[in-house]
PDB file of C-alpha atoms and ligand atoms in Angstrom:
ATOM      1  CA  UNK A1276      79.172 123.984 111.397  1.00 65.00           C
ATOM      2  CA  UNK A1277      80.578 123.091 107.820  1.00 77.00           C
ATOM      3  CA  UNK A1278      78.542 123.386 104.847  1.00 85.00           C
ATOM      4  CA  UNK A1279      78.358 120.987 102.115  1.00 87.00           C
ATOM      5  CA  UNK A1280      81.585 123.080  99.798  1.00 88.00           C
ATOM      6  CA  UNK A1281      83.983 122.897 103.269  1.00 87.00           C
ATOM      7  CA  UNK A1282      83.032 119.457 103.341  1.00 92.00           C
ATOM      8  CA  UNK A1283      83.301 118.966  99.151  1.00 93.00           C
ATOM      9  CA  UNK A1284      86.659 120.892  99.441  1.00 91.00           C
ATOM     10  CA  UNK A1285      87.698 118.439 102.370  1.00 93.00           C
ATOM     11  CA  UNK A1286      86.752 115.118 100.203  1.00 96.00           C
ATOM     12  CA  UNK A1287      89.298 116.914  96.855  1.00 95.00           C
ATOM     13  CA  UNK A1288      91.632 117.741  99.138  1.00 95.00           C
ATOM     14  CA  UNK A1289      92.192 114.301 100.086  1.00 97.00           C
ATOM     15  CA  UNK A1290      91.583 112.678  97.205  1.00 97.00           C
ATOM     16  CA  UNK A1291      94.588 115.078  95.604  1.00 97.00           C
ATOM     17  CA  UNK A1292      96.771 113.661  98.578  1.00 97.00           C
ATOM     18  CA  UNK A1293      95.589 109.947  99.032  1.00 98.00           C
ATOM     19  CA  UNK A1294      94.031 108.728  95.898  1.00 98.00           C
ATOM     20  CA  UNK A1295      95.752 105.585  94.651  1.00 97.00           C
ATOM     21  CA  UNK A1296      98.236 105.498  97.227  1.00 98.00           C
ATOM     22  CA  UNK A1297      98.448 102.443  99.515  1.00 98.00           C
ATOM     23  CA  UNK A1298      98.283 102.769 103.486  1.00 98.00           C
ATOM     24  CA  UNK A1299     101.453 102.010 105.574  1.00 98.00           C
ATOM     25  CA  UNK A1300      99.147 102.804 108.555  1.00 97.00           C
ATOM     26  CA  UNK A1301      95.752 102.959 110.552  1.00 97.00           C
ATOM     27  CA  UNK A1302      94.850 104.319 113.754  1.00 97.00           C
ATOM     28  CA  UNK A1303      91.158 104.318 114.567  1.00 97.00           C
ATOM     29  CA  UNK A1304      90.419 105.921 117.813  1.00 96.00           C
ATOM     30  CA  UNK A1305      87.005 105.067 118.031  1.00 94.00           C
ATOM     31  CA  UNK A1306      84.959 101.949 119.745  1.00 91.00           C
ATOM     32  CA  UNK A1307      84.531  99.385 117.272  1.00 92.00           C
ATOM     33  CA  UNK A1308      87.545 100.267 115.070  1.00 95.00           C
ATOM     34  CA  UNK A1309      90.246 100.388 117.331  1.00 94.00           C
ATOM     35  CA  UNK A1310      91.821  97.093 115.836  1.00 95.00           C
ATOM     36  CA  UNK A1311      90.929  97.756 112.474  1.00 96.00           C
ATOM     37  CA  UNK A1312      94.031  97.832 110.345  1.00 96.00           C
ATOM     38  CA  UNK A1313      93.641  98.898 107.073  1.00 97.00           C
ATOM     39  CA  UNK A1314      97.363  98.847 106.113  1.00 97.00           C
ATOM     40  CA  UNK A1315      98.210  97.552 102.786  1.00 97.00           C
ATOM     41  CA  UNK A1316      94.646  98.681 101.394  1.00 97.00           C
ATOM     42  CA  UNK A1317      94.668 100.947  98.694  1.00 97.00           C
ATOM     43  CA  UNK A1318      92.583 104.383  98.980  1.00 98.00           C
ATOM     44  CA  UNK A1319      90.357 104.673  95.502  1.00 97.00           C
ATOM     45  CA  UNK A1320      88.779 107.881  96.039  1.00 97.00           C
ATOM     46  CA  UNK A1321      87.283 110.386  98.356  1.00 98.00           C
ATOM     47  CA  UNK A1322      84.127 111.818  98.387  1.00 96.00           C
ATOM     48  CA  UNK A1323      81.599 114.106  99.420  1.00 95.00           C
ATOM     49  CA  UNK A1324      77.652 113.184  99.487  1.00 93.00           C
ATOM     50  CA  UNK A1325      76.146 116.170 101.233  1.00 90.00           C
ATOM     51  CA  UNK A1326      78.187 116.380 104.673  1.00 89.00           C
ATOM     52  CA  UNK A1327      79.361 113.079 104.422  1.00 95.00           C
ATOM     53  CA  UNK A1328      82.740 111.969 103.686  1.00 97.00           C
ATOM     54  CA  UNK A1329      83.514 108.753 102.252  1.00 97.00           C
ATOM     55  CA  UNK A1330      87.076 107.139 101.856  1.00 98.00           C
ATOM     56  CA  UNK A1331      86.941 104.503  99.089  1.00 98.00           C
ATOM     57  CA  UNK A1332      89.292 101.327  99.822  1.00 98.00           C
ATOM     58  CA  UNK A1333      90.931  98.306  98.109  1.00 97.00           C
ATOM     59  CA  UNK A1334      92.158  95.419  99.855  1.00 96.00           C
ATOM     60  CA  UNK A1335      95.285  94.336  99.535  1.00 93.00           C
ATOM     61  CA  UNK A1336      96.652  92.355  96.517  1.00 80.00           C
ATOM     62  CA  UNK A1337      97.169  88.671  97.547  1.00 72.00           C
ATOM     63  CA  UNK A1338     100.024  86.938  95.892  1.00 66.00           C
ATOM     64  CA  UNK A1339      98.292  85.391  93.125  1.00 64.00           C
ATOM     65  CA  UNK A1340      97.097  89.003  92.238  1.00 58.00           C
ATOM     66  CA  UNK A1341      93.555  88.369  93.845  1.00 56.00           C
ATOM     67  CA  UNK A1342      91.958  91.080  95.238  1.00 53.00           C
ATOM     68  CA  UNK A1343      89.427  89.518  97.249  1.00 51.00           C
ATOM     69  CA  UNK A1344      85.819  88.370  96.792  1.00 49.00           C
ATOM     70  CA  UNK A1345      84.538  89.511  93.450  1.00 45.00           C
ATOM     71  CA  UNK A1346      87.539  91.539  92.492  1.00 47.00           C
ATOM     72  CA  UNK A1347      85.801  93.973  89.754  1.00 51.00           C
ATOM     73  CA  UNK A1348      81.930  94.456  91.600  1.00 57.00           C
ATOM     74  CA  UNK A1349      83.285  96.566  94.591  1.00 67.00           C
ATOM     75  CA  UNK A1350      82.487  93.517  96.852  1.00 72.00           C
ATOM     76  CA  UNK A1351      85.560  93.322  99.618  1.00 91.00           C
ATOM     77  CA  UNK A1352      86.156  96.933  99.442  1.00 96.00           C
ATOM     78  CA  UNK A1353      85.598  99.083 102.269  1.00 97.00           C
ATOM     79  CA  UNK A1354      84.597 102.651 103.202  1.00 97.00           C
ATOM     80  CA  UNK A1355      84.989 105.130 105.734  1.00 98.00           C
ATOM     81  CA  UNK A1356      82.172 106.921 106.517  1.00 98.00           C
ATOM     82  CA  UNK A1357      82.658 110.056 108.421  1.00 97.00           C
ATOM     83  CA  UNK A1358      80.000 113.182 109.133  1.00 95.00           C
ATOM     84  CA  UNK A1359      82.251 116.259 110.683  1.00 90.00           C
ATOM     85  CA  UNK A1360      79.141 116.996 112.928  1.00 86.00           C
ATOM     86  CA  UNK A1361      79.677 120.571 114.407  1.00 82.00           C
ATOM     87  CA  UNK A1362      83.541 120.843 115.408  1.00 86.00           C
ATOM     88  CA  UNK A1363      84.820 118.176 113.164  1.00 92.00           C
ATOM     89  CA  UNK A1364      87.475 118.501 110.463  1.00 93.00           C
ATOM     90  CA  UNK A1365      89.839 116.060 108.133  1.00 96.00           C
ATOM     91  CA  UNK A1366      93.555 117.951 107.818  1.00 95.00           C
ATOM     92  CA  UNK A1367      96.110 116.675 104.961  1.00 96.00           C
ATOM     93  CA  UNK A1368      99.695 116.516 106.186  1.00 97.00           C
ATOM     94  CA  UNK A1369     102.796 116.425 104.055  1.00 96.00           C
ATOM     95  CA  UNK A1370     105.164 113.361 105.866  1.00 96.00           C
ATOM     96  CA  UNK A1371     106.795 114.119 108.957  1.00 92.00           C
ATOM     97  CA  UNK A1372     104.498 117.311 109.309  1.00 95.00           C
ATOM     98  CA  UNK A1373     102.766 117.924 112.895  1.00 95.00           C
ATOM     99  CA  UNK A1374      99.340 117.937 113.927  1.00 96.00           C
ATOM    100  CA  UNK A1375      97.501 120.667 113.634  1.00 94.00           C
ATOM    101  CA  UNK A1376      95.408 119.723 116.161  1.00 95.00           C
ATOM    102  CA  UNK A1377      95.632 117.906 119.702  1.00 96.00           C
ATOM    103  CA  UNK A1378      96.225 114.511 119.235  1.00 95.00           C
ATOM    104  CA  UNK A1379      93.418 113.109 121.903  1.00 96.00           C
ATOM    105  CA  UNK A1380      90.828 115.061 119.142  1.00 96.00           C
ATOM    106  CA  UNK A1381      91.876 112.823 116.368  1.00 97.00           C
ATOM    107  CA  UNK A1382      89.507 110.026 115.615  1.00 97.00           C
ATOM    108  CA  UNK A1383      91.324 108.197 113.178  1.00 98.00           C
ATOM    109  CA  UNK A1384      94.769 108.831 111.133  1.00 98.00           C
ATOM    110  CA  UNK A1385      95.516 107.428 107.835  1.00 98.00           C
ATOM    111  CA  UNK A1386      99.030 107.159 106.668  1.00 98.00           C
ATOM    112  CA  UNK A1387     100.009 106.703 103.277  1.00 98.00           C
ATOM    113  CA  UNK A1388     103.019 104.393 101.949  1.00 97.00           C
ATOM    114  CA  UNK A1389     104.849 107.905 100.735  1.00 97.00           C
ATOM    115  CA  UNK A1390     103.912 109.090 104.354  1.00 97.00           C
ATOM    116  CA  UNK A1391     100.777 111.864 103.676  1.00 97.00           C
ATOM    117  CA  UNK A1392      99.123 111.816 106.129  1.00 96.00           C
ATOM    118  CA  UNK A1393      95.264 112.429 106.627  1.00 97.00           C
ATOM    119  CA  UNK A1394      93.737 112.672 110.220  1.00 98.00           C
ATOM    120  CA  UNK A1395      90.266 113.264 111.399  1.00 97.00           C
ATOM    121  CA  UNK A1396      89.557 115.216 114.291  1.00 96.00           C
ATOM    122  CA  UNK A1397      86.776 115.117 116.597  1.00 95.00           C
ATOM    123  CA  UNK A1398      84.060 113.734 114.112  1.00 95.00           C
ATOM    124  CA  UNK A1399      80.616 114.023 114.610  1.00 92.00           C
ATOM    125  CA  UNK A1400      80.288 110.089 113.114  1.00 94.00           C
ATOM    126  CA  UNK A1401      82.945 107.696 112.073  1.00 97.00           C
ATOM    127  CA  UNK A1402      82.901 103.890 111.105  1.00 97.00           C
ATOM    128  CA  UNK A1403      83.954 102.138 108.453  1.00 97.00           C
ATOM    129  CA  UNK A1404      81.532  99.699 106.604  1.00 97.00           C
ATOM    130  CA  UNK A1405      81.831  97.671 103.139  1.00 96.00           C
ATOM    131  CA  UNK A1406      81.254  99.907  99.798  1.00 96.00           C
ATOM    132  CA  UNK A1407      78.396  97.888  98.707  1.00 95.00           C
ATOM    133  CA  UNK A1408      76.597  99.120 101.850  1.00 95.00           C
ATOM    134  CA  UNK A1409      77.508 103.221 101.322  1.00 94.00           C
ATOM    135  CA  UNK A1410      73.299 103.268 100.292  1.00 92.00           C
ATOM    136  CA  UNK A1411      72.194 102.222 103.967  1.00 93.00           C
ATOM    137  CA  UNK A1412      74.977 104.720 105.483  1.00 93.00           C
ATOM    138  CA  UNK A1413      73.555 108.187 103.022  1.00 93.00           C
ATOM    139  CA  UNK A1414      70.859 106.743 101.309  1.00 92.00           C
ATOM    140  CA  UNK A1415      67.968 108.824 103.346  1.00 93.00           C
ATOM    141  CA  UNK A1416      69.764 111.818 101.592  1.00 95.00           C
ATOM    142  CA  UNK A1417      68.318 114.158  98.928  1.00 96.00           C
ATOM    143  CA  UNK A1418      69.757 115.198  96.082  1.00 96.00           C
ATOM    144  CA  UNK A1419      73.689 116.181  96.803  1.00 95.00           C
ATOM    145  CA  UNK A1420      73.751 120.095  95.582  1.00 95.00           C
ATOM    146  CA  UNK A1421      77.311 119.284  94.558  1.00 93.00           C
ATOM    147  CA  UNK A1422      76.783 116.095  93.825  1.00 92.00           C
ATOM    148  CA  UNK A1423      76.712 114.171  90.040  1.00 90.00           C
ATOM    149  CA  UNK A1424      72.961 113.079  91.108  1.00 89.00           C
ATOM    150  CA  UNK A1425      72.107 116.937  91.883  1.00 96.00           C
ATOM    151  CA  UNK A1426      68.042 117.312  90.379  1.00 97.00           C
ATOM    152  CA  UNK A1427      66.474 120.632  91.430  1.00 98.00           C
ATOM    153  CA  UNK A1428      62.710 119.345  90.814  1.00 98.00           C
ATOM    154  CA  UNK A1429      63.603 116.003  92.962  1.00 97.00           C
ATOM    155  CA  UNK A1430      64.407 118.823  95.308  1.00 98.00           C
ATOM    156  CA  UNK A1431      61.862 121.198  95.390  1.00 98.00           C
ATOM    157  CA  UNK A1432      59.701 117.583  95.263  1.00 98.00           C
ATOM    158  CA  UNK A1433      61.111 116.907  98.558  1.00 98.00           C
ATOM    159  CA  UNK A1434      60.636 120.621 100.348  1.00 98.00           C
ATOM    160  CA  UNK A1435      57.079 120.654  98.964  1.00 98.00           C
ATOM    161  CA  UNK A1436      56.255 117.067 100.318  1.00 97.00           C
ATOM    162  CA  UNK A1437      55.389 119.000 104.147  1.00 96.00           C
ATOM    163  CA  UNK A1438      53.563 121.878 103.013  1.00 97.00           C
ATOM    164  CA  UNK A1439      53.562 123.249 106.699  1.00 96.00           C
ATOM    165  CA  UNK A1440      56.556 123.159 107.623  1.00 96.00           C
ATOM    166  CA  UNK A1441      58.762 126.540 108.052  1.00 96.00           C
ATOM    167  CA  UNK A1442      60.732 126.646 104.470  1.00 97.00           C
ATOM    168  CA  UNK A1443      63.229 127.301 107.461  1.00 96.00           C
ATOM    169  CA  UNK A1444      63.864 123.663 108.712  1.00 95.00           C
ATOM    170  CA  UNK A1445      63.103 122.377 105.405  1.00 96.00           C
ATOM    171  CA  UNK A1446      65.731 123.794 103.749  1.00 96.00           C
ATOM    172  CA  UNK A1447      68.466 121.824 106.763  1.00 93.00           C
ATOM    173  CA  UNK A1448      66.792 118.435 106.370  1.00 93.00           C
ATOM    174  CA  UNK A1449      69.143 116.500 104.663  1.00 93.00           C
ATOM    175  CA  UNK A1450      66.490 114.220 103.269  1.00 95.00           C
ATOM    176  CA  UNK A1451      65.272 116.919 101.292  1.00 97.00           C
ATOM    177  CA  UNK A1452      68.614 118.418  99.320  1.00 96.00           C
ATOM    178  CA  UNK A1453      72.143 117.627 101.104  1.00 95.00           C
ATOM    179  CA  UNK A1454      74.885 120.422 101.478  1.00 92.00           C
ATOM    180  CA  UNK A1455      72.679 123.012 103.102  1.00 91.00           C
ATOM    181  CA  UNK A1456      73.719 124.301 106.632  1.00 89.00           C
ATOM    182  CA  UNK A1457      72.925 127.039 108.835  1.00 89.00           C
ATOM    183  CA  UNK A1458      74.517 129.390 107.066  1.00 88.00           C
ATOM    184  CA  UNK A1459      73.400 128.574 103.582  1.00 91.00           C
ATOM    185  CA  UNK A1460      69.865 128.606 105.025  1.00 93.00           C
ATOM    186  CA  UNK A1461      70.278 131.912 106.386  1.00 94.00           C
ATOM    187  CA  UNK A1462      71.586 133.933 103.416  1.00 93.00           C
ATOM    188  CA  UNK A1463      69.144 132.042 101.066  1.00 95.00           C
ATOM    189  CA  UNK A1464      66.215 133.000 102.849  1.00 96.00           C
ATOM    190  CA  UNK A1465      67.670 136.944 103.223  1.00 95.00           C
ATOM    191  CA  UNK A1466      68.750 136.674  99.450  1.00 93.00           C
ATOM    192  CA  UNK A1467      65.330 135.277  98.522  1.00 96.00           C
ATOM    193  CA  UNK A1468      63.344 138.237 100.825  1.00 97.00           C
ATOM    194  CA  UNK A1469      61.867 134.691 102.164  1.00 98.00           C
ATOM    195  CA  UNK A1470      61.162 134.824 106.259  1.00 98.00           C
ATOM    196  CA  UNK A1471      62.878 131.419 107.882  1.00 97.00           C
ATOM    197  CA  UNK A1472      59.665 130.506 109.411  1.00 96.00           C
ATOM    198  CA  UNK A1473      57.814 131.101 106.394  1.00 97.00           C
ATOM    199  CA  UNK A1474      55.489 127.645 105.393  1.00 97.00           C
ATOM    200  CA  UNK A1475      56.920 126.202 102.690  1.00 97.00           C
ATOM    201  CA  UNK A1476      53.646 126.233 100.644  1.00 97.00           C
ATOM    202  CA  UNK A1477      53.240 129.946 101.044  1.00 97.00           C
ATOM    203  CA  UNK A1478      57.037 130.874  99.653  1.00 97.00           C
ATOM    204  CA  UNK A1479      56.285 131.933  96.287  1.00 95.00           C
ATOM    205  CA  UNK A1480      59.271 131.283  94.559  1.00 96.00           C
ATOM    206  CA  UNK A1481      60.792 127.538  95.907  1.00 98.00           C
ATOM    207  CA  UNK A1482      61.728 126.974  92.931  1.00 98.00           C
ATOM    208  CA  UNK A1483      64.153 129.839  92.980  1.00 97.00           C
ATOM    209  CA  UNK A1484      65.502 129.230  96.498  1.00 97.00           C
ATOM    210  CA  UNK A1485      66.417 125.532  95.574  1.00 98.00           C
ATOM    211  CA  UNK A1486      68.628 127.031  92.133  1.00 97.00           C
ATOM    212  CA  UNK A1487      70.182 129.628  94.367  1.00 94.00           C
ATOM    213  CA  UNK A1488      71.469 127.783  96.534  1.00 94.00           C
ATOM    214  CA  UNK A1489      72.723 125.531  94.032  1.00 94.00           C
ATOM    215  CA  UNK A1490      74.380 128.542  92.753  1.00 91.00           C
ATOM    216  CA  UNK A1491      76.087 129.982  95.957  1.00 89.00           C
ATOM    217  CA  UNK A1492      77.646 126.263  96.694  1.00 90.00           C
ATOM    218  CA  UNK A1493      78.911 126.124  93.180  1.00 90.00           C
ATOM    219  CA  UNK A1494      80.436 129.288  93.528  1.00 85.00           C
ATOM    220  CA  UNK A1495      82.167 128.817  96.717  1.00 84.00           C
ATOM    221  CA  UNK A1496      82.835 125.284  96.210  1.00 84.00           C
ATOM    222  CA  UNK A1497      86.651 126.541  94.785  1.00 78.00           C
ATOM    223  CA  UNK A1498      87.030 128.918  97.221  1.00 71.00           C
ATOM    224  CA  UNK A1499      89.847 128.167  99.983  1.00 55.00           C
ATOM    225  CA  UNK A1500      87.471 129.614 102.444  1.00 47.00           C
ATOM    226  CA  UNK A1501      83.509 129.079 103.691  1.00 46.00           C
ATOM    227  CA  UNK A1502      82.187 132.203 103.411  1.00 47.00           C
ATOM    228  CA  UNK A1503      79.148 133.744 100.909  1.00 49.00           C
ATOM    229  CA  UNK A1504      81.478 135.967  99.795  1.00 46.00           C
ATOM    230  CA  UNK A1505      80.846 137.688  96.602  1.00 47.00           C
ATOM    231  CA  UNK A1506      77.187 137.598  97.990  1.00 52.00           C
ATOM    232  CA  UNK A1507      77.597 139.490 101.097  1.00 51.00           C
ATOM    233  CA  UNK A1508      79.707 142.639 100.814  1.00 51.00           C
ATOM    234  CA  UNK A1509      83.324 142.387 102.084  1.00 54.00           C
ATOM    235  CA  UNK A1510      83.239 138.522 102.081  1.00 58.00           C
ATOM    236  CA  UNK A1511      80.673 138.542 104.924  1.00 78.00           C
ATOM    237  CA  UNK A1512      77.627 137.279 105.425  1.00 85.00           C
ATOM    238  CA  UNK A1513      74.323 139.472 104.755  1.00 90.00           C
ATOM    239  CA  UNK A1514      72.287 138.099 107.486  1.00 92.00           C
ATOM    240  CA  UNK A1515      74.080 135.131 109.644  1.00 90.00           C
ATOM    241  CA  UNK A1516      75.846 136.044 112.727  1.00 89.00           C
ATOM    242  CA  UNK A1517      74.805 140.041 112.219  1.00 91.00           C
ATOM    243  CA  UNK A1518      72.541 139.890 114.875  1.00 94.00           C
ATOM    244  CA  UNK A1519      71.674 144.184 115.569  1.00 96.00           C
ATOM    245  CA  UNK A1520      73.673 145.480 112.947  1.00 95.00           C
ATOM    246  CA  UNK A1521      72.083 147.005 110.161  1.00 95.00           C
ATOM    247  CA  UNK A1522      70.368 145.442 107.124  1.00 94.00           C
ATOM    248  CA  UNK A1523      72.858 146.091 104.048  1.00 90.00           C
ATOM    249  CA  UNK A1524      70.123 146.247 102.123  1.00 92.00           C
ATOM    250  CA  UNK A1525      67.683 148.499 104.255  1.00 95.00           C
ATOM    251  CA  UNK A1526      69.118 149.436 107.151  1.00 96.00           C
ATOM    252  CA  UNK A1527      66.825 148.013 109.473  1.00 97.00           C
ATOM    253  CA  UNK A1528      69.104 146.335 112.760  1.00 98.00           C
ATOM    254  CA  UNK A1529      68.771 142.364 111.725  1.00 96.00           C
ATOM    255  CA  UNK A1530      67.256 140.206 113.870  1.00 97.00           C
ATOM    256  CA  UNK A1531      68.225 136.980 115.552  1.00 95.00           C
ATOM    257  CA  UNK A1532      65.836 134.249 116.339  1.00 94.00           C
ATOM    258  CA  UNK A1533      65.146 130.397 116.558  1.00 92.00           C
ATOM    259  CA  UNK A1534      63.440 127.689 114.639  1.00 91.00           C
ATOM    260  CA  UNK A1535      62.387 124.568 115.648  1.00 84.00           C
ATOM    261  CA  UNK A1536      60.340 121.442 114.950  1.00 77.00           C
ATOM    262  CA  UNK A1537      57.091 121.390 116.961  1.00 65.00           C
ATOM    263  CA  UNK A1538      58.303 117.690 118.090  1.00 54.00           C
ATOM    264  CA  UNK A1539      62.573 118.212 117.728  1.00 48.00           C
ATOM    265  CA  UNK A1540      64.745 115.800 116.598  1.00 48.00           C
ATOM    266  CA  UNK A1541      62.085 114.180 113.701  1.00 46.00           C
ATOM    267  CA  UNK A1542      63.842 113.022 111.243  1.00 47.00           C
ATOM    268  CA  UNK A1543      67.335 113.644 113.002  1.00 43.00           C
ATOM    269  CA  UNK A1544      70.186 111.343 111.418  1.00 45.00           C
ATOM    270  CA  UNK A1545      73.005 110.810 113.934  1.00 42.00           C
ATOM    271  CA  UNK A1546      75.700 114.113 113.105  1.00 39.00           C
ATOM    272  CA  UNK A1547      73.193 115.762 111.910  1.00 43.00           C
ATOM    273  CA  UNK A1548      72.180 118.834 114.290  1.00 43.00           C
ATOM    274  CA  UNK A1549      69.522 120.570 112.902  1.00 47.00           C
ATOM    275  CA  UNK A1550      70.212 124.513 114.461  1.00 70.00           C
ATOM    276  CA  UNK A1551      67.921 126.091 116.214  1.00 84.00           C
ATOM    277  CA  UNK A1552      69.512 129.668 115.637  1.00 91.00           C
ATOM    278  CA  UNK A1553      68.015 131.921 112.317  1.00 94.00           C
ATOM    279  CA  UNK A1554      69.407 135.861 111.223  1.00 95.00           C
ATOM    280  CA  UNK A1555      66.874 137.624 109.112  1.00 97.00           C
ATOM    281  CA  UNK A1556      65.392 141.281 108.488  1.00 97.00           C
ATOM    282  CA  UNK A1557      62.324 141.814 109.559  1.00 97.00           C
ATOM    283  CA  UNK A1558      62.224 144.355 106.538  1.00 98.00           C
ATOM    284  CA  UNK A1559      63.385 142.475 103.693  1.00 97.00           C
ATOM    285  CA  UNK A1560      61.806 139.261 104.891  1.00 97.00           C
ATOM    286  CA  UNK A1561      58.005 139.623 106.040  1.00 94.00           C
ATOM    287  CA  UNK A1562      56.527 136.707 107.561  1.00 90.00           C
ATOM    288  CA  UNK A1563      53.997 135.277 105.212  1.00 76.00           C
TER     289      UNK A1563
HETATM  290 ZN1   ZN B2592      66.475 144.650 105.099  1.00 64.93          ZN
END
C-alpha cells in the first residue's frame, strides 16, 4: 500500500522525466480511454494530492499558434488522474529501456518525443478528465500533508468533527488529512503511545499526532525508499508488520489486530481501501 511520500516521490520523479516534453505516444489500456490519443500534447507538470497522481497536459499547438479554447485559463487542458490503489505503481524509463513489469499490468504508457517513457501499472483508478475539473476528481480530500495547502488545525478540525470514531480509522480517511496509510497510521499511533482504536475525543494530544505525522512524511519524502526509518531502529518499522516480536521500547511481544467501521465502506472513495489490519503494544499504547 503506498503512502502519500512513495506516491509524492512518484509525481517528482516524473515530473524530472516528462515535464515540458511533448508526447510522441499514448496507450491507454483501460475502458473508456482506449482511443484516447494524447500525442502531440505537451505534459506541464506532475503531481501528487494525497495518493493521487495527476499528469498536467497541453494540447497541441495549432498552426496559427492557438492552443485551444481559452489558451491562458487552463480550459482545453487535460489531466490524468490516477490513484495506485494497493499494487499500483508509475515506473520512468530511459528510451529503448524494458519494462519492468509485465506488459498486460500496464494501464496506460506515455511516451515522450525524446522517447522517456512513463508507464502505469495495475492502477487502482485511472481516467483522464479536463484540468478545470481536477476539484470534482480530489476535492473530498483534506489537507495534502505534503501538499502547498497543508493546515494542521484544518486537520485536526477534520479528525475532531466524529468524536467517536477510533483515532484509528480517522487518521486513513482521506477526507480528513491526505497522505496517511496503513503504515503511517500504525507508527503514529505507537510513536504517540495512542491505542488505534482509541476515540478520537479521548486522545489527549491530536494535536501532536496530526504535526508528527507531518513530520515523518517530510522526512521520508527524499528518501529513495518507504520506510520510517530513522524512526524505527535499523530502518524498520516500530510497530507495523512486527506482529509477536518484542516491543523496542518495552519488550512486551506486539500485537496484531483489526479496525473497522461499524457500517464499512462509509465514506470509501473508489482506490481508496481503508485496511482493516492495526500493529500496536498493548504496553505502550493502553486503550483509553
Ligand atoms: Zn511497548
Amino acid at each position: 500500500m503506498p503512502e502519500g511520500d512513495n506516491v509524492y516521490q512518484a509525481a517528482q520523479k516524473m515530473h524530472r522525466a516528462l515535464a515540458g516534453k511533448r508526447l510522441a505516444a499514448s496507450d491507454f489500456r483501460v475502458p473508456g480511454f482506449a482511443t484516447l490519443d494524447l500525442a502531440g500534447w505537451t505534459v506541464l507538470e506532475v503531481v501528487s494530492r494525497g495518493k493521487h497522481l495527476l499528469h498536467r497536459l497541453a494540447p497541441p499547438v495549432t498552426e496559427d499558434g492557438d492552443t485551444g479554447p481559452g489558451p491562458h485559463d487552463g480550459a482545453g487542458r487535460l489531466s490524468i488522474h490516477s490513484h495506485l490503489s494497493m499494487e499500483g505503481s508509475w515506473q520512468v524509463y530511459a528510451p529503448g529501456q524494458r519494462w519492468r513489469k509485465p506488459g498486460h499490468t500496464a494501464r496506460v504508457a506515455l511516451t515522450a518525443e525524446d522517447g522517456t517513457g512513463a508507464v502505469g501499472f495495475s492502477l487502482g483508478l485511472l481516467e483522464v478528465i479536463p484540468t478545470v475539473e481536477e476539484n470534482a476528481a480530489v476535492g473530498h480530500l483534506g489537507p495534502d500533508l505534503l501538499g502547498p495547502d497543508w493546515d494542521p488545525a484544518r486537520a485536526e478540525a477534520n479528525l475532531r468533527a466524529d468524536p467517536g470514531r477510533a483515532v484509528g480509522l480517522a487518521l486513513l480517511d482521506q477526507r480528513n488529512l491526505a497522505g496517511m496509510g496503513n503504515i503511517y497510521r500504525c507508527e503514529v499511533c505507537f510513536l504517540s503511545r495512542v491505542h488505534p482504536a482509541t476515540p478520537v475525543e479521548n486522545v489527549p494530544d491530536l494535536a501532536g499526532i496530526v504535526a508528527l505525522a507531518k513530520r515523518l512524511l517530510e522526512a521520508n519524502k527524499a528518501r529513495p525508499r518507504n520506510t520510517v526509518g530513522g524512526f524505527g531502529p535499523r530502518n524498520g518499522t516500530w510497530v507495523y508488520g512486527r506482529t509477536g516480536q518484542p516491543c523496542l521500547r518495552c519488550r512486551t511481544r506486539i500485537e496484531h489486530g483489526t479496525l473497522a467501521e461499524p457500517t464499512p465502506g462509509t465514506g470509501t472513495r473508489i482506490g481508496e481501501t481503508r485496511e482493516r489490519d492495526i500493529w500496536f503494544c498493548p504496553s505502550c499504547q493502553p486503550l483509553r
